[in-house]
Short mmCIF file of C-alpha atoms and ligand atoms in Angstrom, two decimals:
data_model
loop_
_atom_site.label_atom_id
_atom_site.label_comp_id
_atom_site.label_asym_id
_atom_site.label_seq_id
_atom_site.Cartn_x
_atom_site.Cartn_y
_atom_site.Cartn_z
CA UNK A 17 2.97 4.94 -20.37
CA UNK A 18 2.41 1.52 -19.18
CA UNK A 19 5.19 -0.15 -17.37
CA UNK A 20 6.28 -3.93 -17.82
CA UNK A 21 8.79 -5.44 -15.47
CA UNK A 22 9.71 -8.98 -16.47
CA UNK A 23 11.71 -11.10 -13.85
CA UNK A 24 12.93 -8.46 -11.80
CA UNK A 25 15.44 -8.94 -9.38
CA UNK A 26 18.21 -7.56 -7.27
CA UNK A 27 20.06 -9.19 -4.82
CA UNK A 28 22.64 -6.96 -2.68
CA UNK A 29 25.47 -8.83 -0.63
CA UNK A 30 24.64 -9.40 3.08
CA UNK A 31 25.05 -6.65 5.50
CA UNK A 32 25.39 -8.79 8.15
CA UNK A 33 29.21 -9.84 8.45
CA UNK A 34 28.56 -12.80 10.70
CA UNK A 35 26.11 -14.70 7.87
CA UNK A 36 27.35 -14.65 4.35
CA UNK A 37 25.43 -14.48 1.17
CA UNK A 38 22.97 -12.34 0.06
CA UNK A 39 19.65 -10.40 0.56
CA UNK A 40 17.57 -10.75 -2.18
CA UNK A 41 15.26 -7.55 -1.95
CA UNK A 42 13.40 -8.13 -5.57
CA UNK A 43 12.50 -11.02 -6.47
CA UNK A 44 11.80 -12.19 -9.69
CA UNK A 45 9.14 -9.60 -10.30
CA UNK A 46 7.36 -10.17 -13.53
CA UNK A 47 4.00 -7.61 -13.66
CA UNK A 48 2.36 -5.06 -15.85
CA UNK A 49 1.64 -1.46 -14.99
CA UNK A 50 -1.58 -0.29 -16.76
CA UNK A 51 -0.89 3.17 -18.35
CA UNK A 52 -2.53 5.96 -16.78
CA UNK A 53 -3.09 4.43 -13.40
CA UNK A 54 -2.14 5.08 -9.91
CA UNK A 55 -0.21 1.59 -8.43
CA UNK A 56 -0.10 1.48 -4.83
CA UNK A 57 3.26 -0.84 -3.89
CA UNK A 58 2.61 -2.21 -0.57
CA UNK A 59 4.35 -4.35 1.84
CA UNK A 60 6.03 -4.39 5.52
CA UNK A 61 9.15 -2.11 6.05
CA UNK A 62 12.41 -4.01 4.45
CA UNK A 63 10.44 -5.94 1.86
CA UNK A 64 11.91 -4.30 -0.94
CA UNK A 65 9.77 -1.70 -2.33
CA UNK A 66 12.09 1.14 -2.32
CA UNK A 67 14.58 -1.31 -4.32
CA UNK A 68 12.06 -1.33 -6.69
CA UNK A 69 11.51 2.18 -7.19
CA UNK A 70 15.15 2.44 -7.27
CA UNK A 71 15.55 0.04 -10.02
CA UNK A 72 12.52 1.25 -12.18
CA UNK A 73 13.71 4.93 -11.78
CA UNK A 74 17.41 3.56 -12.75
CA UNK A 75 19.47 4.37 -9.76
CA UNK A 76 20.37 0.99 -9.39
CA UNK A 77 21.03 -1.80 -12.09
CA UNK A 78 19.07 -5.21 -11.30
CA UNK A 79 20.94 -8.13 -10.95
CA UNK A 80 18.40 -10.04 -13.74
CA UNK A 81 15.50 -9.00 -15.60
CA UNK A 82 14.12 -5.89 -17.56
CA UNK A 83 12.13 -3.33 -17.32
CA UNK A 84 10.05 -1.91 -20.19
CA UNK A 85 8.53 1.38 -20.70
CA UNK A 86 5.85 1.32 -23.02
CA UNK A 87 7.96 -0.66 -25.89
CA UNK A 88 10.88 0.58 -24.92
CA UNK A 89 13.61 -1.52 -23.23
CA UNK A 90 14.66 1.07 -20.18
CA UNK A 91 16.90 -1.19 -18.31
CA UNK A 92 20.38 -0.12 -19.60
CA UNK A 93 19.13 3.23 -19.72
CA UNK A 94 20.89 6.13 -17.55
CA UNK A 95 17.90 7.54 -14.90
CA UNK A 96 17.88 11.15 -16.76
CA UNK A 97 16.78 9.58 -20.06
CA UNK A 98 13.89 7.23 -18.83
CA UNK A 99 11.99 10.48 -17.84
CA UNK A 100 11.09 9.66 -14.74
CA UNK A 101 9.74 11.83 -11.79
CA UNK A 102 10.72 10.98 -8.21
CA UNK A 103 9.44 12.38 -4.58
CA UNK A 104 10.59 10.84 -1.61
CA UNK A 105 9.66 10.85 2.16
CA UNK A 106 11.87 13.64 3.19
CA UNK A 107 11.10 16.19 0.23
CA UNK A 108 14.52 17.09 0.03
CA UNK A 109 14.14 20.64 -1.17
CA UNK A 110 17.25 23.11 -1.28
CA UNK A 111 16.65 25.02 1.29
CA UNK A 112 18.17 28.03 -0.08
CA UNK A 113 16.48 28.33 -2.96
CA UNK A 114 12.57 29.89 -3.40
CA UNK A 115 9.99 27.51 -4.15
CA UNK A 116 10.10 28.73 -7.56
CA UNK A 117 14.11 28.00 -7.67
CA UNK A 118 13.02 24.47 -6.41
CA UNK A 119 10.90 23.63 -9.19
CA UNK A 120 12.89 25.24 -12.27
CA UNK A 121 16.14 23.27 -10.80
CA UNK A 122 15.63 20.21 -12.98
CA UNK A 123 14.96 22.49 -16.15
CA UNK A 124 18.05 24.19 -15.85
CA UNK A 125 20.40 21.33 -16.51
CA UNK A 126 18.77 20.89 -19.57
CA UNK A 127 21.14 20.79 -22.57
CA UNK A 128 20.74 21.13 -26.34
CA UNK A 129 17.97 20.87 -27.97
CA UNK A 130 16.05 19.99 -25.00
CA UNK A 131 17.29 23.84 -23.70
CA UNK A 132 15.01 25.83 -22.42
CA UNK A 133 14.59 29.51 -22.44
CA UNK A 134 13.63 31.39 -19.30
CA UNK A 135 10.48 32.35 -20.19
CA UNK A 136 9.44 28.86 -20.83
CA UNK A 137 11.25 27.48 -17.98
CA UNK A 138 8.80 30.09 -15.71
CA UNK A 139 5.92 29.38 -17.55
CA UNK A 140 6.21 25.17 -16.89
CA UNK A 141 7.02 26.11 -13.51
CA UNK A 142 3.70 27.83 -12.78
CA UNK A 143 2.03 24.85 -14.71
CA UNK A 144 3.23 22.74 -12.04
CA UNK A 145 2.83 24.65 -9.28
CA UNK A 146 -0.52 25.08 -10.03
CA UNK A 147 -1.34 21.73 -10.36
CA UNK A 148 -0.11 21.48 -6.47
CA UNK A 149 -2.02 24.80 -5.73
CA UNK A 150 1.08 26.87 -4.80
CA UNK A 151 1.35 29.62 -7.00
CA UNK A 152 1.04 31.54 -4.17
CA UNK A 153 3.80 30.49 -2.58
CA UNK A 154 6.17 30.85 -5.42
CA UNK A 155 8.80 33.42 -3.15
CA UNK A 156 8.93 31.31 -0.28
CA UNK A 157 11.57 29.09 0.75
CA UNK A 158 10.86 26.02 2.37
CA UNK A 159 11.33 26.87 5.94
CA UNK A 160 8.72 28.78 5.75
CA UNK A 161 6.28 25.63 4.31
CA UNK A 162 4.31 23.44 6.30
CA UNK A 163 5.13 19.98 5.55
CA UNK A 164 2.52 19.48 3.86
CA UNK A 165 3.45 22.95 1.46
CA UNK A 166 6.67 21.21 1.28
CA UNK A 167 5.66 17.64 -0.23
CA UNK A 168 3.96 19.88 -3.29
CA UNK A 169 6.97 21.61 -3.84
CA UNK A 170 8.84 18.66 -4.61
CA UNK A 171 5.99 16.84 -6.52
CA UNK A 172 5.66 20.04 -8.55
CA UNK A 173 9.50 19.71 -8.82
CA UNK A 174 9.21 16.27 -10.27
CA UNK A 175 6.45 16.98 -12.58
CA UNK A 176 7.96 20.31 -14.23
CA UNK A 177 9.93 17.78 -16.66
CA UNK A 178 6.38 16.31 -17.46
CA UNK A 179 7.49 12.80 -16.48
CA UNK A 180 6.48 9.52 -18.51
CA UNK A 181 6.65 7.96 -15.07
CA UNK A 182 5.70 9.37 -11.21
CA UNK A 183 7.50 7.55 -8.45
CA UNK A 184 6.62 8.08 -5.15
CA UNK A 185 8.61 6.59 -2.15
CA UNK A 186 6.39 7.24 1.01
CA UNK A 187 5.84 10.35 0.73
CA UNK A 188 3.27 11.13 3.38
CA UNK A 189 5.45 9.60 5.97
CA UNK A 190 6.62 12.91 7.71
CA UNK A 191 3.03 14.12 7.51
CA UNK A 192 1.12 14.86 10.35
CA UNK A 193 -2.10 12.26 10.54
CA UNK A 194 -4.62 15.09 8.99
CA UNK A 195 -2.20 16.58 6.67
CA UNK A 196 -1.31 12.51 5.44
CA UNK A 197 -5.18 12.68 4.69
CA UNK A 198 -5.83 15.69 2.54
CA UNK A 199 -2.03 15.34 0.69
CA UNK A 200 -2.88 11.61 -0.24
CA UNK A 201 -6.43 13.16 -1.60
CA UNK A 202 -3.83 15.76 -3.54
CA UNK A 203 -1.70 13.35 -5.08
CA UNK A 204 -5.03 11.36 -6.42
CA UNK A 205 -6.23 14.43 -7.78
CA UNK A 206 -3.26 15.35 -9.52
CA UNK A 207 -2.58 11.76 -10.81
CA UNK A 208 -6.23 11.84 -12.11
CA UNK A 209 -5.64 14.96 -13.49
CA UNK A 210 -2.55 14.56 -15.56
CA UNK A 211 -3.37 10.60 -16.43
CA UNK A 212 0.93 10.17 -15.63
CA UNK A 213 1.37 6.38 -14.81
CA UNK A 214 2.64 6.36 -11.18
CA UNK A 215 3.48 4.21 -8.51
CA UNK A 216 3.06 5.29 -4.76
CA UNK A 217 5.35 2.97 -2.21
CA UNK A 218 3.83 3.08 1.32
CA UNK A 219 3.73 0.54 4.21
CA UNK A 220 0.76 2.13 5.24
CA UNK A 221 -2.54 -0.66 3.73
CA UNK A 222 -5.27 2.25 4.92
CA UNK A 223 -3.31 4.86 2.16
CA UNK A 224 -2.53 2.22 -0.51
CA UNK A 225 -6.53 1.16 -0.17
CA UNK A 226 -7.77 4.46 -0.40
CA UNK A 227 -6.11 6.31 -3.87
CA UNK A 228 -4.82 2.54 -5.79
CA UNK A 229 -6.30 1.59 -8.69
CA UNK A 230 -4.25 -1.32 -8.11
CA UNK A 231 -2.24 -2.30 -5.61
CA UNK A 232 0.86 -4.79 -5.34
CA UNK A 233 1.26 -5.96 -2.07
CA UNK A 234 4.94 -7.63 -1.12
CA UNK A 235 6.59 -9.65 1.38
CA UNK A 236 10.73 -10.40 1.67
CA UNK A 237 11.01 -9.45 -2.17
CA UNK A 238 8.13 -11.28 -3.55
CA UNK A 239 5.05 -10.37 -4.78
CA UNK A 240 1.96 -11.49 -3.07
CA UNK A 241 -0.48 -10.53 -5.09
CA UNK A 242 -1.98 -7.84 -7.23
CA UNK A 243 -5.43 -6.73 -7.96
CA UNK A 244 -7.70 -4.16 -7.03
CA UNK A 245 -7.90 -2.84 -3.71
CA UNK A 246 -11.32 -4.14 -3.25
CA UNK A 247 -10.72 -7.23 -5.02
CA UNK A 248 -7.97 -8.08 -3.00
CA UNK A 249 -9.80 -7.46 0.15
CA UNK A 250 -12.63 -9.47 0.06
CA UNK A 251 -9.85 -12.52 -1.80
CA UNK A 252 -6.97 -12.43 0.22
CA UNK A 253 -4.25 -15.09 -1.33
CA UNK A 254 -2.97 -15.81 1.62
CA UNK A 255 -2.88 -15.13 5.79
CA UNK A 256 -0.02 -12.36 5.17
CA UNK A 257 -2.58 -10.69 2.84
CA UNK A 258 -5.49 -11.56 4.58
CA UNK A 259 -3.40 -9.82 7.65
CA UNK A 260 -1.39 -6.90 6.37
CA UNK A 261 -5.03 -5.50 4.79
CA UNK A 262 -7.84 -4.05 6.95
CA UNK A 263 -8.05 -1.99 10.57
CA UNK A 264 -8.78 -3.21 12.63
CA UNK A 265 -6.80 -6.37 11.51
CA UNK A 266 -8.96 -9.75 10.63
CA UNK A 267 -9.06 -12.16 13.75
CA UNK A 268 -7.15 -15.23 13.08
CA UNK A 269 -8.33 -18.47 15.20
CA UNK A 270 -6.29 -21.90 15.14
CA UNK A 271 -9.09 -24.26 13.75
CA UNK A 272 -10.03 -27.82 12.53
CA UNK A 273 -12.19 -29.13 9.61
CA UNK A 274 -13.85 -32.10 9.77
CA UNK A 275 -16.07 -33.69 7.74
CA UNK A 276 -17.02 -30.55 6.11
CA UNK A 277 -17.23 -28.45 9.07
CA UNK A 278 -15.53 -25.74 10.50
CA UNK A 279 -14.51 -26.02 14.20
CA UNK A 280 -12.86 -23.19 16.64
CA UNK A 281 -12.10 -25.11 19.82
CA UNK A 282 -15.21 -27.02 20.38
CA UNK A 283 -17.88 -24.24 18.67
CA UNK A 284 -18.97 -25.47 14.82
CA UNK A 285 -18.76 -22.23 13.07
CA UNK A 286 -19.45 -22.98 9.47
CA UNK A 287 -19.95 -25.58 7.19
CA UNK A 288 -16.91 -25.37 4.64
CA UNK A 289 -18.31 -27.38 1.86
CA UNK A 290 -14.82 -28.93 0.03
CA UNK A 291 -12.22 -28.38 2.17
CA UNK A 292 -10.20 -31.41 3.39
CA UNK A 293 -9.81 -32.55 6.82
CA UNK A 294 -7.18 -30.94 8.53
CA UNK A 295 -6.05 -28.13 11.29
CA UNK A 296 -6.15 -24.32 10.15
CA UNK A 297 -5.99 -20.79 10.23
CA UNK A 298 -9.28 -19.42 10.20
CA UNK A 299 -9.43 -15.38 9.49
CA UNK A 300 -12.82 -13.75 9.76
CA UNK A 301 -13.08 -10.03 9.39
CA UNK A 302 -14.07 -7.75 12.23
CA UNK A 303 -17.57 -6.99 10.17
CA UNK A 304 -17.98 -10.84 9.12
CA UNK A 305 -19.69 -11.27 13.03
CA UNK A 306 -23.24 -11.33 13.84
CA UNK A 307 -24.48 -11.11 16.81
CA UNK A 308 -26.69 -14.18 17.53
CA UNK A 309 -27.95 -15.52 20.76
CA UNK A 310 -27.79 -18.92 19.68
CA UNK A 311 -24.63 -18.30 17.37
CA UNK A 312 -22.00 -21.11 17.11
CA UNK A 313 -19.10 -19.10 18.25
CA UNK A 314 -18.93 -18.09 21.88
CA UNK A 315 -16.29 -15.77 23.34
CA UNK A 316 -16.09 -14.01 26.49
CA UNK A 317 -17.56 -10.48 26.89
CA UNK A 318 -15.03 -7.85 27.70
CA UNK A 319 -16.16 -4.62 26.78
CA UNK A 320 -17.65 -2.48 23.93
CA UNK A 321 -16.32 0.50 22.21
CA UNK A 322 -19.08 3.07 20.46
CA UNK A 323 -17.64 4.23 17.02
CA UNK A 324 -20.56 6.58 16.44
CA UNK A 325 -22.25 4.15 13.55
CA UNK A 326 -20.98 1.23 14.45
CA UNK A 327 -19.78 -0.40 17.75
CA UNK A 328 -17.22 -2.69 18.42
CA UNK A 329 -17.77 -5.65 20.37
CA UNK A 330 -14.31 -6.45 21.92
CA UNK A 331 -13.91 -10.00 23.09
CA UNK A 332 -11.82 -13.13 23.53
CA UNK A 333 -11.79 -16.97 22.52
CA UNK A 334 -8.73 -19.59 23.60
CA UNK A 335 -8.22 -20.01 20.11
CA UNK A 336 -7.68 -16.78 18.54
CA UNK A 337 -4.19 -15.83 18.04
CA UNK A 338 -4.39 -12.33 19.70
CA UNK A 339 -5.56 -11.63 22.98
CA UNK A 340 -8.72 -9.32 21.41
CA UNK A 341 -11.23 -10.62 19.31
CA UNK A 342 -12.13 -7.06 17.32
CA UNK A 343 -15.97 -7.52 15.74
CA UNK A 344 -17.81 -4.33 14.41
CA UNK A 345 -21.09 -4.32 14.58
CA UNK A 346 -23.46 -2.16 13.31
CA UNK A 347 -24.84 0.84 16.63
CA UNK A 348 -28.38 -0.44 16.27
CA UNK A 349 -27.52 -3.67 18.38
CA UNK A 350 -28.00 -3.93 21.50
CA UNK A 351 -25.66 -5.48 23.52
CA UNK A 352 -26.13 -6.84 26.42
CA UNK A 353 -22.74 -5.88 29.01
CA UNK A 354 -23.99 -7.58 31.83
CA UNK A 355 -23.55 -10.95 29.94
CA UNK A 356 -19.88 -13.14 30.23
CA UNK A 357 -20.39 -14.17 26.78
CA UNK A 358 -21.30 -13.01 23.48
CA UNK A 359 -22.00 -15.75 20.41
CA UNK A 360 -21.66 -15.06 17.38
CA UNK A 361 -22.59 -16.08 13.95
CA UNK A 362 -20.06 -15.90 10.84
CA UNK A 363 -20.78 -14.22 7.41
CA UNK A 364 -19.59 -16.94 5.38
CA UNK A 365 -18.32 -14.38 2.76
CA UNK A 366 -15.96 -12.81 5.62
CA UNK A 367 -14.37 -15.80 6.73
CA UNK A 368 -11.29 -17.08 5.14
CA UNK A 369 -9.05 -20.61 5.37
CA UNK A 370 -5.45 -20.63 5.38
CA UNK A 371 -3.29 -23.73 5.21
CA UNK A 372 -1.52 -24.16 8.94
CA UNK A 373 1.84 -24.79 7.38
CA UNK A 374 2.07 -22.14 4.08
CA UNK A 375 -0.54 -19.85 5.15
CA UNK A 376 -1.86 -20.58 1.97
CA UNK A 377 -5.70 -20.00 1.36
CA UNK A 378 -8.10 -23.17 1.02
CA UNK A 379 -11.10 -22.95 -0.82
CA UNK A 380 -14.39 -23.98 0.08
CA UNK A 381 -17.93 -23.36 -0.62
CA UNK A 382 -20.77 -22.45 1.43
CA UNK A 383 -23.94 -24.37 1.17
P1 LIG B 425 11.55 -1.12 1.79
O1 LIG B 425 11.65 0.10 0.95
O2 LIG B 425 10.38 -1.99 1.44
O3 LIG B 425 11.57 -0.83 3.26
P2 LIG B 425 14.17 -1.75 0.70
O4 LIG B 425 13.93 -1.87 -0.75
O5 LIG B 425 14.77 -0.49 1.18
O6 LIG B 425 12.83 -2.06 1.49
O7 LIG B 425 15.10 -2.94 1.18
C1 LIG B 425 14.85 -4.30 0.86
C2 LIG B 425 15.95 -5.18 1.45
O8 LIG B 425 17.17 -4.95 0.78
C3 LIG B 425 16.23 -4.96 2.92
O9 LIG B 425 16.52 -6.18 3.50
C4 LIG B 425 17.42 -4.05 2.90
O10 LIG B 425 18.19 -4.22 4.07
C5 LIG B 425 18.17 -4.54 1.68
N1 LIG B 425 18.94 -3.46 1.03
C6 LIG B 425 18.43 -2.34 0.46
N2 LIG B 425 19.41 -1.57 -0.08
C7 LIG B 425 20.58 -2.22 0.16
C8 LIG B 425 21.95 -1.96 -0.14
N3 LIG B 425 22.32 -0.86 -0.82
N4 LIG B 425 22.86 -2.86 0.27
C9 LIG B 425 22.52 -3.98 0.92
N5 LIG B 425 21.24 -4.29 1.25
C10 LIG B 425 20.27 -3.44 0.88
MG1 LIG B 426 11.67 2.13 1.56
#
């Protein structure tokens, strides 16, 4: 079912007594949601993502816009008719029930003709709890799940109504870091496997990256941009973007062009064919460094980190906006520790220009 959200918004009145007006958490989100795919919905915490959620699942009304499922106008529609599936962060499972209890629950409110008997209603449940590899766990109750156990329970709960829609409001959050790993491989798997059109909040770039066929990534109630994880990556709209994507993070250096050059302080790091004179942000990726004894960019040596594969050379340069310049750089290097310095040459492809006032990126070309 592909999802079509056409100038979204929602604006809530201001929480904070002293300022009046409002907070604006969506806005005017107009974007389509390819069926079958798995949308990663990205952005910093209070940027408006579980608003969203909220207002595609139809627990709240948007102030403007609509929201289309499939051809189907949704947006008046109550949230038990859009047939929507929701998980959230804290899996809020009853906790007196079995597991089994836990995923029939939404079947038995059914009513009419949708009423099911409870042979059926046991036979979708182990359907779905399969899917999440739990049949095993059916008599349980969920203080006796890991966490983990627990998340499939209530994504088995919100598939047993076999959803047009999956929603999914960070739900690896109260995951321990190894358990986060193999449930976000789960959910991929199970997306994959039942093609349902879904949409998996996080704050969290590393997850969205890894299991988004697309991801939307959002700042104060506006969408940045949208693309492919990849895509988005190595074409980074903007230095929020460029920033909120990658670990460790790009290194951002206050810069100059002039005359078709890129300067960092006094070091010419790359000609920039096309871009205007003026001052910058320059954001080059921790594997856009080479290491180059005559390289234009010279920082000062502090140490170096082995990662196994790859080391990282951690340095620092009066112009770079954090105190650590992070490069990787691949093992078979040799550095040499004894040195103050370390220069570097840019991959051209790695290196990004952002406006200094809009953080907007400027194109150039590389000769
Ligand atoms: P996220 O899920 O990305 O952390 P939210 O969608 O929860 O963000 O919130 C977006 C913004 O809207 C925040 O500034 C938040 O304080 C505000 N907000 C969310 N819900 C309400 C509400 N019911 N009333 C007033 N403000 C709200
Ligand atoms: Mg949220």
């Amino acid at each position: 079912m592909k999802i079509v959200l056409e100038h979204l918004t929602k604006k809530f009145p201001s929480r904070n007594k002293k300022s009046r007006g409002e907070v604006i958490a969506v806005n005017d989100f107009s974007f389509e949601i390819p069926d079958g795919r798995l949308i990663g919905l990205l952005g910093p915490s209070g940027c408006g993502k579980s608003t969203t959620l909220n207002l595609i699942c139809g627990l709240q009304k948007p102030t403007g816009g609509k929201i289309f499922f499939g051809e189907d106008d949704v947006t008046d529609l109550p949230p038990e008719h859009r047939g929507v599936g929701l998980v959230f962060q804290n899996y809020a499972l009853y906790p007196h029930l079995t597991v089994k209890q836990n995923i029939t629950f939404p079947l038995e409110n059914l009513r009419g003709a949708e009423k099911l008997t409870k042979a059926e209603m046991e036979r979708r449940a182990y359907d779905a709890a399969r899917l999440v590899q739990l049949e095993e766990l059916m008599d349980r109750r969920p203080g006796e799940l890991s966490g983990g156990q627990q998340q499939r329970v209530a994504i088995a709960r919100a598939l047993v109504k076999t959803p047009r829609v999956l929603l999914l409001d960070e739900p690896l959050s109260n995951l321990d870091a190894r358990l986060r790993l193999q449930t976000r491989e789960e959910i991929r798997r199970i997306q994959k496997q039942t093609q349902i059109t879904t949409i998996f909040v996080t704050h969290d770039q590393d997850e969205a990256m890894s299991i988004s066929d697309l991801i939307v990534v959002m700042k104060e109630g506006v969408v940045q941009q949208i693309g492919m994880p990849q895509e988005v990556y190595d074409n980074p709209v903007n230095l929020f973007v460029a920033k909120f994507l990658g670990t460790p993070p790009i290194n951002v250096f206050r810069g100059t062009v002039r005359d078709g050059m890129l300067y960092i302080g006094k070091d010419a790091v790359l000609a920039v064919k096309g871009a205007a004179d003026q001052e910058v942000f320059a954001g080059i990726r921790p594997e856009g460094f080479l290491l180059q004894e005559d390289g234009p960019l010279h920082c000062a040596l502090n140490r170096i980190e082995v990662m196994g594969r790859d080391i990282s050379v951690v340095s620092s340069h009066e112009c770079c906006e954090a105190p650590a310049v992070r490069s990787i750089i691949n093992a078979e290097n040799i550095v040499d520790t004894s040195s103050k310095t370390v220069r570097f040459a840019v991959r051209p492809h790695k290196l990004f220009l952002f406006r200094k006032e809009t953080g907007e990126r400027i194109p150039f070309t590389v000769e």
